[in-house]
PDB file of C-alpha atoms in Angstrom:
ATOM      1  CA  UNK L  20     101.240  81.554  63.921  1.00 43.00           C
ATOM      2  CA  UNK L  21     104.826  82.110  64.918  1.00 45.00           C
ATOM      3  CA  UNK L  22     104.434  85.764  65.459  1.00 45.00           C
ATOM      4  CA  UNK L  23     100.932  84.932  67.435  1.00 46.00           C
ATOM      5  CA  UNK L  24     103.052  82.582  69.666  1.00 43.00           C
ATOM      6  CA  UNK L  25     105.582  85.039  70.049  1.00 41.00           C
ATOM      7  CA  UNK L  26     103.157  87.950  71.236  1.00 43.00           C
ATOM      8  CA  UNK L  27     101.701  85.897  73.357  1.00 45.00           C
ATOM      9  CA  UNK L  28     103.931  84.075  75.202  1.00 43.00           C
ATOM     10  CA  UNK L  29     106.648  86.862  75.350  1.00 43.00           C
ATOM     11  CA  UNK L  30     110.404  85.915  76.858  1.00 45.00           C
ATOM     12  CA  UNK L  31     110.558  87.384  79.596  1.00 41.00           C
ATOM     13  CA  UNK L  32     113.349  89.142  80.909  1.00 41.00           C
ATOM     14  CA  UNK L  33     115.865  87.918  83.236  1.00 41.00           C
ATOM     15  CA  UNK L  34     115.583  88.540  86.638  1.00 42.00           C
ATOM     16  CA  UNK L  35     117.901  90.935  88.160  1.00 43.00           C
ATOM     17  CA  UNK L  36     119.193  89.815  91.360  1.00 52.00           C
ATOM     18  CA  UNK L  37     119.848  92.896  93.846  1.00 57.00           C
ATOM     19  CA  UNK L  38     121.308  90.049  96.322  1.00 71.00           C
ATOM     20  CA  UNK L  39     124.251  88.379  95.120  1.00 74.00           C
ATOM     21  CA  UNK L  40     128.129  87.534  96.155  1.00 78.00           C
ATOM     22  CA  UNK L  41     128.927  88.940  93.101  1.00 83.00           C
ATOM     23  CA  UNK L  42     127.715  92.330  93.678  1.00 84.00           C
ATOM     24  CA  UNK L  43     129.123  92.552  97.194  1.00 85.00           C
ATOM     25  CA  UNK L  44     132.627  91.746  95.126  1.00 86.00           C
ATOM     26  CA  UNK L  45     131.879  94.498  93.044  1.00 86.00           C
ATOM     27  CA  UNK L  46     131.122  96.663  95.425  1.00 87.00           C
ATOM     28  CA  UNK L  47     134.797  96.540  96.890  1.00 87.00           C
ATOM     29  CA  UNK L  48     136.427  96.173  93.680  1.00 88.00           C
ATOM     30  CA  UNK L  49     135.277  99.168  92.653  1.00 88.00           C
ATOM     31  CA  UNK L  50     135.458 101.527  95.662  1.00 87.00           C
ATOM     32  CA  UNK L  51     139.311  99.984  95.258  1.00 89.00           C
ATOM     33  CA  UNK L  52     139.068 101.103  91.692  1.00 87.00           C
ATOM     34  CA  UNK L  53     138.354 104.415  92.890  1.00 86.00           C
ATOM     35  CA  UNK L  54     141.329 105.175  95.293  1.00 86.00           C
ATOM     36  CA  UNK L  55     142.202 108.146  93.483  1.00 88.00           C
ATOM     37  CA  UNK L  56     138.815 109.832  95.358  1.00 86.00           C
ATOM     38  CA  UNK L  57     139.003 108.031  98.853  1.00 88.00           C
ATOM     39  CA  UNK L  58     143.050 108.660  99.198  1.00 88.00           C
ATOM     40  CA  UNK L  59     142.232 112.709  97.984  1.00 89.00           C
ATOM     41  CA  UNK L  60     139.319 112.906 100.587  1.00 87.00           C
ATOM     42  CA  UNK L  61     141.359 111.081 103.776  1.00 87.00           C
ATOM     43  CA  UNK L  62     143.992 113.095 103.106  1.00 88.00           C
ATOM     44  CA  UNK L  63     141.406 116.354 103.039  1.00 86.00           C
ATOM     45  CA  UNK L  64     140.084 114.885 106.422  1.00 85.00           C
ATOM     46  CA  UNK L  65     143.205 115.379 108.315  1.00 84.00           C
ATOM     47  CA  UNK L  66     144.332 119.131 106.742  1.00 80.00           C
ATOM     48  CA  UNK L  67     140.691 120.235 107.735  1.00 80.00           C
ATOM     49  CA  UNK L  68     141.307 118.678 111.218  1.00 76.00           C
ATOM     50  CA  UNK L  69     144.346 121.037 111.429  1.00 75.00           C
ATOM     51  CA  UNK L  70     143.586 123.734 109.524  1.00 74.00           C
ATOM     52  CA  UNK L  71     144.840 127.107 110.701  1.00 70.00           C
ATOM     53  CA  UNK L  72     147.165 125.195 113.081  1.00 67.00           C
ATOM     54  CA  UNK L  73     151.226 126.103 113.406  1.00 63.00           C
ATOM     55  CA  UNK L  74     152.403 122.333 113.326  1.00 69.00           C
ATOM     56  CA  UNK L  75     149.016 120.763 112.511  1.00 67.00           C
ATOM     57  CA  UNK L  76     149.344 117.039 112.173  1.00 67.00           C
ATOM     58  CA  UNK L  77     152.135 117.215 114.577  1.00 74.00           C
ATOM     59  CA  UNK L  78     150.102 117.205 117.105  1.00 76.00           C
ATOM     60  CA  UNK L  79     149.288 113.826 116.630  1.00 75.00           C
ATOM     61  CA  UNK L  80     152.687 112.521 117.364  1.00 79.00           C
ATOM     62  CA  UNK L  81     153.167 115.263 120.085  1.00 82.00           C
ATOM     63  CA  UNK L  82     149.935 113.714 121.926  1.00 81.00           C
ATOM     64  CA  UNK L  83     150.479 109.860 121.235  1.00 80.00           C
ATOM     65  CA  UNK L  84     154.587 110.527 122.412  1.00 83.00           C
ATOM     66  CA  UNK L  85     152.748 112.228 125.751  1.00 86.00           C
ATOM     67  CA  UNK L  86     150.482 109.554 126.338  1.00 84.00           C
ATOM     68  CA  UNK L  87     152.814 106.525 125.700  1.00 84.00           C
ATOM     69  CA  UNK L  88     155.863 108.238 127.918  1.00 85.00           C
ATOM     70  CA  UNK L  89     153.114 108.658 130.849  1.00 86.00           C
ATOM     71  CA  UNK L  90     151.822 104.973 130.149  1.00 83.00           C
ATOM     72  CA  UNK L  91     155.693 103.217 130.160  1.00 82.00           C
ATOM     73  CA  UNK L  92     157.325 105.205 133.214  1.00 84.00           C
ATOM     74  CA  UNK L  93     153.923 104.385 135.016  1.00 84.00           C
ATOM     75  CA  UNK L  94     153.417 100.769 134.518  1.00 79.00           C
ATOM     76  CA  UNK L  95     157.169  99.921 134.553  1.00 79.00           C
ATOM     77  CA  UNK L  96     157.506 101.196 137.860  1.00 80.00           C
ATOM     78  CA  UNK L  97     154.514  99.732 138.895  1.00 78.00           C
ATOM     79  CA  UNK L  98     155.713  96.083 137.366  1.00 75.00           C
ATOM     80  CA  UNK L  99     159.270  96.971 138.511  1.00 77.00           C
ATOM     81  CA  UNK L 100     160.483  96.310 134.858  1.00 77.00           C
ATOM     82  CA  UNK L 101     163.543  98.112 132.864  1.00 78.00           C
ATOM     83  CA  UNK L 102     161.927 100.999 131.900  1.00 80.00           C
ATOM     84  CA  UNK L 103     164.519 100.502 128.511  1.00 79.00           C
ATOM     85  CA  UNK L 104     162.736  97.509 127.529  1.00 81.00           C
ATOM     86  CA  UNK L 105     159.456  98.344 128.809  1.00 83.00           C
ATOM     87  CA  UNK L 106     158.860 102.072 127.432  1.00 86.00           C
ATOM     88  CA  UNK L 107     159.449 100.614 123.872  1.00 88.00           C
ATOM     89  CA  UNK L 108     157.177  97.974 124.459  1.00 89.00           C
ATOM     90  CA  UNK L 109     154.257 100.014 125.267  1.00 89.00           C
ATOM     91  CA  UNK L 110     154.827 102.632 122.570  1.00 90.00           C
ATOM     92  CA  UNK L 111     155.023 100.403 119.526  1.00 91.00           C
ATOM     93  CA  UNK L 112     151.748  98.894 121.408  1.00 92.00           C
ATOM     94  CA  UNK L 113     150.232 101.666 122.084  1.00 91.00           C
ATOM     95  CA  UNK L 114     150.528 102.559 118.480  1.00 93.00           C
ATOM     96  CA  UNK L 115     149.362  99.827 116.776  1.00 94.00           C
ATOM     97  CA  UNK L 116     146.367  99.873 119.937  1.00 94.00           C
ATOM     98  CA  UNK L 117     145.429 103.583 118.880  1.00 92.00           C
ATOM     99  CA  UNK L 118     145.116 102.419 114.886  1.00 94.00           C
ATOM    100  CA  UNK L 119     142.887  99.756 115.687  1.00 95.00           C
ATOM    101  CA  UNK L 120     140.491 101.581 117.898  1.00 94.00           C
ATOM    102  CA  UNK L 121     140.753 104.465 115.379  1.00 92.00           C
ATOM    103  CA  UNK L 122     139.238 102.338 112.939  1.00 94.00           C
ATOM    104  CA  UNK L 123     136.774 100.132 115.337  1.00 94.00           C
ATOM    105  CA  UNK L 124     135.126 103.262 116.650  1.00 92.00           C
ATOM    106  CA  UNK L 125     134.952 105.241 113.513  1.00 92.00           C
ATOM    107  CA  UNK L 126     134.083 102.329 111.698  1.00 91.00           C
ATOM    108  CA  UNK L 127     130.897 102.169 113.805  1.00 92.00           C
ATOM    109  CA  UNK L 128     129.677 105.594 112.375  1.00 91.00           C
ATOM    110  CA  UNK L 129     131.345 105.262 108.877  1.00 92.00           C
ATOM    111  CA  UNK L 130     128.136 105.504 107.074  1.00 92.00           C
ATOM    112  CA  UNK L 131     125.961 107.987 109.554  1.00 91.00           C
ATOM    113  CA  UNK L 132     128.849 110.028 109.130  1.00 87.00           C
ATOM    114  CA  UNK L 133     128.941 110.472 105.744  1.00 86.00           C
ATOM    115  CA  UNK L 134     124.804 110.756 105.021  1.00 85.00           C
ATOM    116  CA  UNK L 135     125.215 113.482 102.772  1.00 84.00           C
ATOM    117  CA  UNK L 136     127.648 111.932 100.551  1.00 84.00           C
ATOM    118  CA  UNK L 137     125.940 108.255 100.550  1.00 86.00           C
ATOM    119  CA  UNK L 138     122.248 110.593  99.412  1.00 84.00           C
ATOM    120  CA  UNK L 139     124.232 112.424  96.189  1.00 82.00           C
ATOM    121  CA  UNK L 140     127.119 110.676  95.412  1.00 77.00           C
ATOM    122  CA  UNK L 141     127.377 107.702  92.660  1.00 80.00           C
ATOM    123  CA  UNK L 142     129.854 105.730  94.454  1.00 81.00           C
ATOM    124  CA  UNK L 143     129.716 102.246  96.358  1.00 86.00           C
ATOM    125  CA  UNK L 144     129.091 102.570 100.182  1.00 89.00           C
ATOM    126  CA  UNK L 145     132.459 101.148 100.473  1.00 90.00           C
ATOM    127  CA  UNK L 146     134.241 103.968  98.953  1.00 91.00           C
ATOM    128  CA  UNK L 147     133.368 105.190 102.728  1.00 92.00           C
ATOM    129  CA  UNK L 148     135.593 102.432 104.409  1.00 93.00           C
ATOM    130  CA  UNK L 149     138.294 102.884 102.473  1.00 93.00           C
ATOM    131  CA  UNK L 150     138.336 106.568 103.029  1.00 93.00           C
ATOM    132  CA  UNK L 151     138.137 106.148 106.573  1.00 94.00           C
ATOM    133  CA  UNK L 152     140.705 103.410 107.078  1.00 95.00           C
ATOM    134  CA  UNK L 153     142.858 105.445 105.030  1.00 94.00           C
ATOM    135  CA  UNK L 154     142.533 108.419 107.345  1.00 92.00           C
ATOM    136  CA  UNK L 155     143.624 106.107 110.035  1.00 93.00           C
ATOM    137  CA  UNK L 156     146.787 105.184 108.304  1.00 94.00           C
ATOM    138  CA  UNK L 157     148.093 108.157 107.748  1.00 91.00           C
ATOM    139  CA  UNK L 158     147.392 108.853 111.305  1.00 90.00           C
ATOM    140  CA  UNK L 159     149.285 106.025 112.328  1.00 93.00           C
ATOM    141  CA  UNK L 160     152.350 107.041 109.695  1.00 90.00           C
ATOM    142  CA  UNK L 161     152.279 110.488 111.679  1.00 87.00           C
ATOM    143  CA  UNK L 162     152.607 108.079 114.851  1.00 88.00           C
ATOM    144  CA  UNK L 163     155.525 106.349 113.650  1.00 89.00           C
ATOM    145  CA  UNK L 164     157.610 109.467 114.169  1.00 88.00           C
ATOM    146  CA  UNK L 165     156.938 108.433 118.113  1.00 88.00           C
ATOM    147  CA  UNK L 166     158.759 105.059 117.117  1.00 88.00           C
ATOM    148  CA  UNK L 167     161.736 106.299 115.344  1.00 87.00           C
ATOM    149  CA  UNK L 168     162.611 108.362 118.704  1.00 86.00           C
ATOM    150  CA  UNK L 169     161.955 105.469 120.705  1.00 84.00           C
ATOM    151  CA  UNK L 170     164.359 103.225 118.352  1.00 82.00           C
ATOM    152  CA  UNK L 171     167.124 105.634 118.374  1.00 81.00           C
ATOM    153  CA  UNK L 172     166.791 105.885 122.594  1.00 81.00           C
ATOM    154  CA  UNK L 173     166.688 102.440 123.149  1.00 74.00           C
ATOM    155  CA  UNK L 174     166.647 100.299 120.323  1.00 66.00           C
ATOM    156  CA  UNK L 175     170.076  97.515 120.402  1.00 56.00           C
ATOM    157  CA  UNK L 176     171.709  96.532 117.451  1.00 42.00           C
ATOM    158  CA  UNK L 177     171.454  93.496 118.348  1.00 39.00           C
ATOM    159  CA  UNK L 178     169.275  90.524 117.893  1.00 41.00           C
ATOM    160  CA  UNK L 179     166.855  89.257 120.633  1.00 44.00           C
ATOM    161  CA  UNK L 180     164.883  86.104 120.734  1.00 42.00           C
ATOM    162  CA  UNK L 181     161.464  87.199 121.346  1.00 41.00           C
ATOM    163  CA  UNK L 182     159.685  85.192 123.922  1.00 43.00           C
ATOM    164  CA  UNK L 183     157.061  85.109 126.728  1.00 42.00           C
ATOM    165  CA  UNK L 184     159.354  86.304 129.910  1.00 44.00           C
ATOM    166  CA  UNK L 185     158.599  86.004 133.064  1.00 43.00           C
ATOM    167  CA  UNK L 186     160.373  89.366 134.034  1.00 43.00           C
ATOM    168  CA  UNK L 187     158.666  91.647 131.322  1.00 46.00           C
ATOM    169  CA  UNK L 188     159.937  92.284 127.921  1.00 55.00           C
ATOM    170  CA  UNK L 189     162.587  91.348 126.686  1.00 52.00           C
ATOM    171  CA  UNK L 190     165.611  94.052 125.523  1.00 50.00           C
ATOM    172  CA  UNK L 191     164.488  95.470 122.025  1.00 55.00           C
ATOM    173  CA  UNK L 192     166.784  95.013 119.442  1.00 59.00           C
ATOM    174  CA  UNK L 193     166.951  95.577 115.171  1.00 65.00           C
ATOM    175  CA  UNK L 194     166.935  92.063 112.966  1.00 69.00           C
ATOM    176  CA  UNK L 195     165.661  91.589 109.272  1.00 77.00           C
ATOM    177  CA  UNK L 196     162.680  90.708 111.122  1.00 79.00           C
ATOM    178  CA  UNK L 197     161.147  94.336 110.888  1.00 85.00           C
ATOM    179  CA  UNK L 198     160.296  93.896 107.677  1.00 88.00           C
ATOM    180  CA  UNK L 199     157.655  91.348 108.686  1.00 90.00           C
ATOM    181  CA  UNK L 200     156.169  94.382 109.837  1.00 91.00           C
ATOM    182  CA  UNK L 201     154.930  95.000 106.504  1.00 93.00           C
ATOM    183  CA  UNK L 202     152.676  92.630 105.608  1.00 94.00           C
ATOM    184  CA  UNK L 203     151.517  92.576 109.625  1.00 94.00           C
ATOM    185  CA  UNK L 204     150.294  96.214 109.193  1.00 96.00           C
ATOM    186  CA  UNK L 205     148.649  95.400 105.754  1.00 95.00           C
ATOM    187  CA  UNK L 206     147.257  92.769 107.128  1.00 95.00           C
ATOM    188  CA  UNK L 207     146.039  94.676 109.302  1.00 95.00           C
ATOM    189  CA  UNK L 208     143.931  97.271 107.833  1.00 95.00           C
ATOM    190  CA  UNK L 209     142.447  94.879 105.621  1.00 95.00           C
ATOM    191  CA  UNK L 210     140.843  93.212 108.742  1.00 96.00           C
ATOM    192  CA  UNK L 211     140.175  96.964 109.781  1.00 95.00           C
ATOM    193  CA  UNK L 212     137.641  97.023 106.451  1.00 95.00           C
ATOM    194  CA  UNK L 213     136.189  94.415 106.824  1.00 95.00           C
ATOM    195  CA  UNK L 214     135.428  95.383 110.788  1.00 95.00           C
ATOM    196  CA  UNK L 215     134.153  99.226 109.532  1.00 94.00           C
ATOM    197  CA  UNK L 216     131.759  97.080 107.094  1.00 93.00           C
ATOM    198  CA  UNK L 217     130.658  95.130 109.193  1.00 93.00           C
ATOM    199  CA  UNK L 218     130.241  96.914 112.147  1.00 93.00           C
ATOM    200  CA  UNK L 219     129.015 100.384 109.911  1.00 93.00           C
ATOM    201  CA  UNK L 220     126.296  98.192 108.476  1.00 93.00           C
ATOM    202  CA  UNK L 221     124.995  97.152 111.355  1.00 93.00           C
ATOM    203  CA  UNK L 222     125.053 100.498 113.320  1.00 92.00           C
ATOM    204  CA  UNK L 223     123.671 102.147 110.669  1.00 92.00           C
ATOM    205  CA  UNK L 224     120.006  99.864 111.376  1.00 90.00           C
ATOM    206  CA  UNK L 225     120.568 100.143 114.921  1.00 91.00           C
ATOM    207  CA  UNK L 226     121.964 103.452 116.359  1.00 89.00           C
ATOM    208  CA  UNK L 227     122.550 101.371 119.827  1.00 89.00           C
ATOM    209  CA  UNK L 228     125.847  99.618 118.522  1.00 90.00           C
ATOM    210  CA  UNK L 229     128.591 102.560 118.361  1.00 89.00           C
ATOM    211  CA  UNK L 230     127.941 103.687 122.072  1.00 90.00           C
ATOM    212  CA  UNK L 231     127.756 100.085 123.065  1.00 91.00           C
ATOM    213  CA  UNK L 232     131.218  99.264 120.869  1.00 91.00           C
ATOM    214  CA  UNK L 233     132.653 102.691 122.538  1.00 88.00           C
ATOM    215  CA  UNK L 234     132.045 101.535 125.859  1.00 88.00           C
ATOM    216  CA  UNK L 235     133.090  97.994 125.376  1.00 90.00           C
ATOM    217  CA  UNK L 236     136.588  99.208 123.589  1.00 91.00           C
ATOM    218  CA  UNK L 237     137.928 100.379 126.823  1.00 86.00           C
ATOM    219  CA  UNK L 238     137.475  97.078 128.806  1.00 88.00           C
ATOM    220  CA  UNK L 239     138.792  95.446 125.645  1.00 90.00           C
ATOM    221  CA  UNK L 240     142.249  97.579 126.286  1.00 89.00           C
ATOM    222  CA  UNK L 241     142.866  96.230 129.828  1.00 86.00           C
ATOM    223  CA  UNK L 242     142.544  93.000 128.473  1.00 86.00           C
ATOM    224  CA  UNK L 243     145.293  93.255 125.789  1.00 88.00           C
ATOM    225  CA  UNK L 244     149.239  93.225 126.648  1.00 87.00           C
ATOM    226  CA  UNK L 245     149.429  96.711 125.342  1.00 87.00           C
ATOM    227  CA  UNK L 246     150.568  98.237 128.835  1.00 83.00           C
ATOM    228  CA  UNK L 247     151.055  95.049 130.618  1.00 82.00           C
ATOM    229  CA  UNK L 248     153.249  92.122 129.161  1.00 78.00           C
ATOM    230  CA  UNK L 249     151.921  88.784 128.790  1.00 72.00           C
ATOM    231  CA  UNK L 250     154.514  87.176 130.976  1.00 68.00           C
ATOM    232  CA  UNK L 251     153.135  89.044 134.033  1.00 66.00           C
ATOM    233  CA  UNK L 252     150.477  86.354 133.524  1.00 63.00           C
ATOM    234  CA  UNK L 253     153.091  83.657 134.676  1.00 61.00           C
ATOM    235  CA  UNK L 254     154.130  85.441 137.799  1.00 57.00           C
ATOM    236  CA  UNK L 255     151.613  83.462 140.125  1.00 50.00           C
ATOM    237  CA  UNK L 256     153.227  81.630 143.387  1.00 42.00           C
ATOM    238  CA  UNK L 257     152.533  77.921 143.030  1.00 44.00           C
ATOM    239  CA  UNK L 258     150.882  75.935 141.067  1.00 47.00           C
ATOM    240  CA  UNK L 259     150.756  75.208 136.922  1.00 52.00           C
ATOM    241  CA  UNK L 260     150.083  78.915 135.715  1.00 54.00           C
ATOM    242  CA  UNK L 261     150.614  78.097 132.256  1.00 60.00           C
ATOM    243  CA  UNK L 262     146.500  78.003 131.560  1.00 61.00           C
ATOM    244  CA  UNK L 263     146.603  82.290 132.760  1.00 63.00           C
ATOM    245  CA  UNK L 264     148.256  83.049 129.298  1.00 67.00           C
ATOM    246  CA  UNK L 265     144.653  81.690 127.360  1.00 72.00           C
ATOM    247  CA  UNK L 266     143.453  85.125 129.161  1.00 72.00           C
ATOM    248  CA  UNK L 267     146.194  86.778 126.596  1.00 74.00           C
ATOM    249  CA  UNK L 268     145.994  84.200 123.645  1.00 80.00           C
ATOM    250  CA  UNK L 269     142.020  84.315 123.757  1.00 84.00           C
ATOM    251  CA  UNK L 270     141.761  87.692 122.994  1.00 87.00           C
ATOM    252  CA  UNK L 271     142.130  88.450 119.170  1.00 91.00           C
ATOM    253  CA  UNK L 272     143.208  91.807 119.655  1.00 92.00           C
ATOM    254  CA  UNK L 273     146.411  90.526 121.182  1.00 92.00           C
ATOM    255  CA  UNK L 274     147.725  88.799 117.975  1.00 93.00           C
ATOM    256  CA  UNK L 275     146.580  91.556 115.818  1.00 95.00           C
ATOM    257  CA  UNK L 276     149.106  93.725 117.769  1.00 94.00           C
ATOM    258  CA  UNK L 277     151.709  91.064 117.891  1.00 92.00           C
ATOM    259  CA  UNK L 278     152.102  90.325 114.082  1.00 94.00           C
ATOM    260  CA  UNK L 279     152.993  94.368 114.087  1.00 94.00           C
ATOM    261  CA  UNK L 280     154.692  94.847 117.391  1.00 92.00           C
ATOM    262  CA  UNK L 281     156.984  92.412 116.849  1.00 90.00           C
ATOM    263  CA  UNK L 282     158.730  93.047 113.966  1.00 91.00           C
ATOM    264  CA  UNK L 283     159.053  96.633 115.269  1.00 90.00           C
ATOM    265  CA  UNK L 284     160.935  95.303 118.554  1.00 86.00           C
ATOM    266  CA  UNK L 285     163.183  93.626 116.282  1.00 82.00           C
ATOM    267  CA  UNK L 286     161.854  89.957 117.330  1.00 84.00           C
ATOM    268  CA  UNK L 287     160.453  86.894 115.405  1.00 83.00           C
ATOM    269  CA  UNK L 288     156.546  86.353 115.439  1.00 86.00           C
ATOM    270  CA  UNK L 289     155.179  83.077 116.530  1.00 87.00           C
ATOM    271  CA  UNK L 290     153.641  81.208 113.784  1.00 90.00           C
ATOM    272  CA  UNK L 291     150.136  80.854 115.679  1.00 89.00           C
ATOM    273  CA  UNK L 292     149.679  84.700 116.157  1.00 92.00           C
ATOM    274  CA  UNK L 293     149.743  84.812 111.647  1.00 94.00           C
ATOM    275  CA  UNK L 294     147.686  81.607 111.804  1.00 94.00           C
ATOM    276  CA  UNK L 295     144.856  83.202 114.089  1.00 94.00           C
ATOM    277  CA  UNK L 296     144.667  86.619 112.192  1.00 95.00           C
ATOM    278  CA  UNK L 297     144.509  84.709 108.972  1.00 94.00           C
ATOM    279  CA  UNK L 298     141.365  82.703 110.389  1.00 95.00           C
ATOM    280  CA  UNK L 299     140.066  85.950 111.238  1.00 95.00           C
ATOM    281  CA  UNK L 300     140.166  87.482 108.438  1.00 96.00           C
ATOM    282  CA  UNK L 301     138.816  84.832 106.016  1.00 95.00           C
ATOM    283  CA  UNK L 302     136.089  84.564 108.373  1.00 95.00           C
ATOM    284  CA  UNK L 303     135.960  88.119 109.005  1.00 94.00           C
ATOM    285  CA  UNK L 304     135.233  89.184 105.439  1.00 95.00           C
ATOM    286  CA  UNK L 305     133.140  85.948 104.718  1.00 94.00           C
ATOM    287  CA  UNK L 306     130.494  87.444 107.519  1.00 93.00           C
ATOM    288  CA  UNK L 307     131.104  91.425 105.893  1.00 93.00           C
ATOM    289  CA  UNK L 308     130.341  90.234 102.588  1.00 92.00           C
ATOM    290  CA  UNK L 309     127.726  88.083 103.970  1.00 92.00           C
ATOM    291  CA  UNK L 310     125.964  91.877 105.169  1.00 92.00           C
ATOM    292  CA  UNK L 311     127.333  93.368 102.371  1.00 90.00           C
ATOM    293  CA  UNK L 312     124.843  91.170  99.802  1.00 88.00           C
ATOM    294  CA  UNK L 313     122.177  91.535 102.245  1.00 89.00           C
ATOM    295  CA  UNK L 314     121.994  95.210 103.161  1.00 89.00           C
ATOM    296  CA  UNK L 315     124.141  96.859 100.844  1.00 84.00           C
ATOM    297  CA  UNK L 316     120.931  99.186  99.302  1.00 83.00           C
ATOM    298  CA  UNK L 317     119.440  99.252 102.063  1.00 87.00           C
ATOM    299  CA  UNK L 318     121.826 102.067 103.454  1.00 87.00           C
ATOM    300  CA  UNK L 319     120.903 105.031 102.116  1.00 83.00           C
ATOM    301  CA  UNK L 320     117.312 104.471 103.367  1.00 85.00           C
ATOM    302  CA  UNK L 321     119.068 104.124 106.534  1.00 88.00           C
ATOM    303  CA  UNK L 322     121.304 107.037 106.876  1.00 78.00           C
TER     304      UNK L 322
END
């Protein structure tokens, strides 16, 4: 009778959920796990970019030196600033501006991008991400030469307090304070995951979102102190004109670049700028993980 029960009335097998936090978690933890193949394939991106070229990646810092010494004689004769404080300002920004739209952009077309590889290879669509971000790193570590000019032009050995000003930047100087740069840039590119996710997800079910996000980048760059400074915000005639700088401190972009820029300058960063990228990025990777669970096998129909 036992056996008769059992036939009859057969356990059935647990339910496998394709929807769960957990594999989201393991997606990332295991395109992490596989660094070895992202790193090797980033790194592939940018020799095949430059193959058959005399100084190849070199022309990365060549055109990001060209663009940023246009950029800070322009602007500082336009805002009558010091072009020795101002030209170091907007190259570190410029910088750090040119990472982040590398990986906003690209993030966008992450997956459409890589179709072929998402249809054959065994690997977790975030493998993808990681390869991408990565490529943007190394572009920015090519950028950095840019920086090490500037900071032997211009750069003070001495310590500034860094501050909103009035008249424009203030004088860059070198502190212990540039190794806060650090966890700012790590900081950093983990948000810039978590936007290529996101964002790659998305634009992967509707092809609408990377020429919309392309388009809307550029405005998004006149809004952020990258060429301008803050302080030119307080330089109204009359009136209480403290209420202007929410145009800077609303934008999230802005303290991004500041936890990064900073430290570079050789000045402290405001507690509230690593308070509001923090929020940002808890939140940020709550809503990726969020798509992540939801869509996550859904991609390769999509591609």
């Amino acid at each position: 009778m036992q056996a008769t029960s059992t036939l009859e009335h057969p356990e059935a097998p647990p339910a496998v959920k394709s929807r769960s936090f957990k594999r989201a978690f393991a997606d990332v933890r295991e395109a992490w796990d596989h660094r070895e193949l992202w790193g090797h394939l980033g790194w592939q991106d940018i020799k095949q970019r430059y193959r058959r070229s005399v100084i190849g990646p070199l022309w990365i810092t060549i055109s990001m030196g060209t663009t940023a010494l246009a950029l800070g004689l322009l602007y500082s004769v336009l805002f009558k600033t010091d072009v020795a404080t101002f030209l170091p300002y907007v190259t570190v920004g410029f910088i750090i501006w040119n990472f982040i739209v590398g990986c906003v952009t690209e993030g966008t077309d992450v997956f459409i991008a890589n179709e072929g590889l998402i249809k054959h290879l065994p690997a977790p669509i975030s493998v993808h991400v990681m390869r991408m971000v990565w490529r943007q790193v190394l572009f920015f570590l090519h950028n950095l030469v840019v920086y090490v000019v500037v900071l032997a032009i211009f750069f003070t050995s001495l310590n500034h307090e860094y501050r909103i000003s009035e008249n424009g930047p203030v004088h860059p100087g070198l502190s212990w304070t540039i190794v806060l740069a650090i966890p700012g840039f790590v900081l950093l590119a983990v948000n810039a995951v978590w936007i290529s996710l996101l964002f790659g997800v998305i634009s992967t079910r509707f092809r609408d979102i990377p020429p919309v996000v392309n388009s809307f980048i550029n405005l998004v760059f006149f809004m952020t102190p990258i060429v301008w400074d803050a302080g030119v915000l307080q330089r109204v005639a009359g009136g209480d004109s403290q209420w202007r700088v929410l145009i800077a401190e609303l934008n999230p972009v802005f303290h991004f670049v500041e936890i990064v820029r900073a430290p570079l300058l050789g000045h402290a960063v405001d507690w509230h700028h690593w308070a509001i990228v923090g929020g940002f990025t808890v939140v940020g990777w709550f809503a990726a993980l969020v798509i992540l669970r939801n869509y996550r096998a859904r991609v390769s129909y999509w591609v």
